[in-house]
Coordinates of C-alpha atoms in Angstrom, one line a residue:
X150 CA 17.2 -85.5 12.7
X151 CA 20.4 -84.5 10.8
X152 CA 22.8 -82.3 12.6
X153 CA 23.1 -78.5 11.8
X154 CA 20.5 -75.6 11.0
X155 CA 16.7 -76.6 10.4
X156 CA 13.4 -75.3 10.6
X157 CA 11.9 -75.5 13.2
X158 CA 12.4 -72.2 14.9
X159 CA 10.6 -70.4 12.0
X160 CA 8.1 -72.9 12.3
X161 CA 7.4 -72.5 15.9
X162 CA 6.9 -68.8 15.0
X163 CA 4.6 -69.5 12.0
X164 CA 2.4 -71.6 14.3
X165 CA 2.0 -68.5 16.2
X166 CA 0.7 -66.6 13.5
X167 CA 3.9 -65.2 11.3
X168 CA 3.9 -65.8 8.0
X169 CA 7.3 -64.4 6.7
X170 CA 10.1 -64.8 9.2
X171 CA 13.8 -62.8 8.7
X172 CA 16.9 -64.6 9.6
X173 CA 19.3 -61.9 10.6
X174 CA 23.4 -62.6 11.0
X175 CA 26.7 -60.4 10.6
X176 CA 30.3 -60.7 9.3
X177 CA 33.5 -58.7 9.9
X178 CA 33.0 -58.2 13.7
X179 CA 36.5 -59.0 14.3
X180 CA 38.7 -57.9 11.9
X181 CA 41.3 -54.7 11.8
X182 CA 39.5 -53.0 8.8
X183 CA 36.5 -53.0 6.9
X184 CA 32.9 -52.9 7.5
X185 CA 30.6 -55.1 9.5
X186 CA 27.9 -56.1 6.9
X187 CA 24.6 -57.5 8.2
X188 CA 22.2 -59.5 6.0
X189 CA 18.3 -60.6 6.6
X190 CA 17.4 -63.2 4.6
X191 CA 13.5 -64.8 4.7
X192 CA 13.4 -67.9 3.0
X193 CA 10.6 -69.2 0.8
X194 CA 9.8 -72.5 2.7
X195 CA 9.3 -74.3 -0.5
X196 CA 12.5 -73.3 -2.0
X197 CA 15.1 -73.8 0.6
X198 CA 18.4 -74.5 -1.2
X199 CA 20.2 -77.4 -0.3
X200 CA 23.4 -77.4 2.2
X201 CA 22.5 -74.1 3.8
X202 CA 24.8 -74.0 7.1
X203 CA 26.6 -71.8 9.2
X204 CA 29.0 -69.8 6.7
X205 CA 32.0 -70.4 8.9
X206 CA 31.5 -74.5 8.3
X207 CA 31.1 -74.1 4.3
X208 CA 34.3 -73.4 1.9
X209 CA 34.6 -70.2 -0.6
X210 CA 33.0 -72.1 -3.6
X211 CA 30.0 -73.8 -1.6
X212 CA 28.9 -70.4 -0.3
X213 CA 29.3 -68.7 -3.8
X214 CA 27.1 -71.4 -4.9
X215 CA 24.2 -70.9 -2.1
X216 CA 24.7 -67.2 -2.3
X217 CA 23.4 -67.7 -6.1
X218 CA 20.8 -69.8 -5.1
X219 CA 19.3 -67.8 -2.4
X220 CA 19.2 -64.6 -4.5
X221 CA 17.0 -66.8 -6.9
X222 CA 14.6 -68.0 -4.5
X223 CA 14.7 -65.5 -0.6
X224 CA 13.7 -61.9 0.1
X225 CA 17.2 -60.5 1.0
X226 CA 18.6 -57.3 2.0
X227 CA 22.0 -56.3 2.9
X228 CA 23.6 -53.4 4.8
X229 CA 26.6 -52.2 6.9
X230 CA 28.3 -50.3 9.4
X231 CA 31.8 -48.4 8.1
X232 CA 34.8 -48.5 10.0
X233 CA 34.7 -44.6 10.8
X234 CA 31.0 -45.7 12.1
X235 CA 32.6 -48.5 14.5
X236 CA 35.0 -46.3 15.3
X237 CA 32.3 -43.8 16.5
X238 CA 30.0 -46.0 18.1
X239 CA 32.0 -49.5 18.8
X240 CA 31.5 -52.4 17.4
X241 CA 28.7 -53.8 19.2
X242 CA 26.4 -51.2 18.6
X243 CA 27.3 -50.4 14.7
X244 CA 26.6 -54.0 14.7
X245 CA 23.1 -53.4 15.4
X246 CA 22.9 -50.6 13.6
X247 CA 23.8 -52.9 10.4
X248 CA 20.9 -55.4 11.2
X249 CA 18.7 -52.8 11.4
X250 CA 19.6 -51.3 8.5
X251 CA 19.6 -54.6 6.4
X252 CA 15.9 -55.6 8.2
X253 CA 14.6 -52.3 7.3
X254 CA 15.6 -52.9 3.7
X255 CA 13.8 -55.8 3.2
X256 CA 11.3 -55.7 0.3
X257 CA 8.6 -58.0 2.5
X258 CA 8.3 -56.8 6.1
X259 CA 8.7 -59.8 8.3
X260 CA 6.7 -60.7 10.9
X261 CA 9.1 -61.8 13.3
X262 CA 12.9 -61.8 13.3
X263 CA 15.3 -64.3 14.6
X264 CA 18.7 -62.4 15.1
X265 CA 22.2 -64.1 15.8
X266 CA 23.4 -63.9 19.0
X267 CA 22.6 -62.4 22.2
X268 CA 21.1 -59.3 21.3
X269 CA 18.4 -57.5 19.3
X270 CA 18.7 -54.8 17.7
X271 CA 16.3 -51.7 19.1
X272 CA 14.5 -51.6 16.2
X273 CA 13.3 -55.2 16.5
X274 CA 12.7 -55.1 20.0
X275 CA 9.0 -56.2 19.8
X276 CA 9.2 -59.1 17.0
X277 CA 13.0 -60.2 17.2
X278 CA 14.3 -63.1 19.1
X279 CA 17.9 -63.4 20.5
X280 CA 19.5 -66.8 19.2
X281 CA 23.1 -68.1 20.2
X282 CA 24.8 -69.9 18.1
X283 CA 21.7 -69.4 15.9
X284 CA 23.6 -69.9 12.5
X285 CA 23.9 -73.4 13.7
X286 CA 20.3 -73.7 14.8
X287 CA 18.4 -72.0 12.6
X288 CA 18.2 -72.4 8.6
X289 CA 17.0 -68.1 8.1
X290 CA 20.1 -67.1 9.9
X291 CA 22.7 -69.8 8.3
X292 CA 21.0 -68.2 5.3
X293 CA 21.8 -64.7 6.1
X294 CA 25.5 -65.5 7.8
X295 CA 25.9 -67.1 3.9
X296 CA 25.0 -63.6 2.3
X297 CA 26.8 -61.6 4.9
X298 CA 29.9 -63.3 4.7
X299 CA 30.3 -63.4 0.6
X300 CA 29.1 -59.8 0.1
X301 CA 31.7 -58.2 2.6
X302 CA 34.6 -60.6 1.1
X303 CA 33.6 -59.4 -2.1
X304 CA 33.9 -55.6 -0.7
X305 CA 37.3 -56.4 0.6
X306 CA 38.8 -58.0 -2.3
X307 CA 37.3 -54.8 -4.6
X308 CA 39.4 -53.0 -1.6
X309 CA 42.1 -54.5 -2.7
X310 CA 42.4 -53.4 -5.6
X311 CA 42.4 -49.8 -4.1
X312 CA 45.1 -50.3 -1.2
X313 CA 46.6 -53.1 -2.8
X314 CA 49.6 -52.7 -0.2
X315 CA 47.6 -54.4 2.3
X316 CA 46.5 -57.9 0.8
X317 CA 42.8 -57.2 1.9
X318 CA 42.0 -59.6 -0.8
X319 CA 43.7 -62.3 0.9
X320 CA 42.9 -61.8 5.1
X321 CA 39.6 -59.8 4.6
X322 CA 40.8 -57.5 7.2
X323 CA 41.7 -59.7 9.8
X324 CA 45.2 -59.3 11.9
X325 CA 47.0 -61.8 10.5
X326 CA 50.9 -61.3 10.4
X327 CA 50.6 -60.1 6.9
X328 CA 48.1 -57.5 8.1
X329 CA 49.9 -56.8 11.0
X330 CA 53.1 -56.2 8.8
X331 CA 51.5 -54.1 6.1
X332 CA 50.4 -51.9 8.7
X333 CA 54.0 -51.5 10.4
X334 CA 55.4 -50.5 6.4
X335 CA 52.6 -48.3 5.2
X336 CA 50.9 -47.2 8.3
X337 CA 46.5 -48.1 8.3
X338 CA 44.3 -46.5 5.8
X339 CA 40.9 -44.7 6.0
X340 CA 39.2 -48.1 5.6
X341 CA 41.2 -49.5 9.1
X342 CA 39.2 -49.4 12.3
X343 CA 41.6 -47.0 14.3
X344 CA 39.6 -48.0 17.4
X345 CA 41.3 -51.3 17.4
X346 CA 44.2 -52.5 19.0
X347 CA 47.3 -53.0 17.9
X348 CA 46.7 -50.1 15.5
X349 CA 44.3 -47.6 17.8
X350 CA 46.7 -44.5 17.8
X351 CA 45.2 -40.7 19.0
X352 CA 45.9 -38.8 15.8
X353 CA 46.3 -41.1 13.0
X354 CA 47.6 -40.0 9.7
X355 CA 45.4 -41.4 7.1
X356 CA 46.8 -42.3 3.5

């Protein structure tokens, strides 16, 4: 068997009886600013694109390409958390609340769900399944981390033509030095999660 994400946890749940199972994964848990964006993705099991893997292991162009590819062929939806939401909330649970969202916006309801990580959302509690490392494992979720991952890039570089100051476009968010640096000139903007540290502050002034 060839090493990275197959089947055969959607298969063990179709043998049970599901016919449509959602792969469910998030991006922009980490970063300074931004949204997290969640994604479910079921895949039609006679069109499963080629090279689907864990986004993090693919390169800008390779995902682009799937990302095409599975918008031909899977049932996708895709939603997200704000950074004032994360800040409200934290970032585990706006988390959630973007898998739900993105499950509940699916066109086909699913019959089961298999969610990256350790936890399901609420909302899934009776037809989700926890996997670790599950973009790895399973070929719905490496599907869904693909679409999560190029949609919110694609939301921080458009971001970045609105605060160009902070070369969005460039980190996504994340605290590099750059980041870290832009922050020190110009201060963080409404899009920064103030919750954060090294930027959480009581009374931020927003530009």
């Amino acid at each position: 068997m060839k090493a990275g994400p197959n089947f055969l946890l959607e298969q063990a749940q179709m043998a049970l009886g599901s016919h449509a199972i959602a792969g469910i994964d998030e991006a922009g848990r980490g970063p300074l600013a931004g949204p997290v964006v969640a994604a479910a993705v079921i895949l039609n099991a006679d069109s499963i694109p080629d090279g689907l893997n864990d986004s993090k292991q693919l390169d800008a162009a390779s995902r682009e390409a799937l990302f095409a590819e599975l918008l031909r062929f899977a049932t996708i939806s895709v939603a997200s958390a704000s950074a004032a939401e994360i800040d409200q909330i934290n970032i585990r649970q706006a988390t959630l609340l973007a898998m739900s969202r993105a499950y509940r916006g699916l066109a086909m309801r699913p019959c089961h769900a298999l969610v990256d990580g350790r936890d399901v959302p609420p909302l899934l509690a009776l037809r989700g399944t926890a996997v670790v490392g599950g973009d790895a494992r399973s070929l719905s979720i490496a599907a869904a981390s693909i679409v999560a991952k190029v949609t919110r890039d694609r939301m921080m570089q458009r971001l970045c033509h609105t605060f160009p100051a902070y070369g969005f476009g460039q980190h996504m968010g994340y605290g590099t030095p750059a980041h870290l640096t832009a922050i020190q000139l110009h201060g963080p903007c409404r899009y920064h999660r103030m919750s954060f540290r090294p930027i959480r502050v009581e009374d931020p002034l927003l530009i």
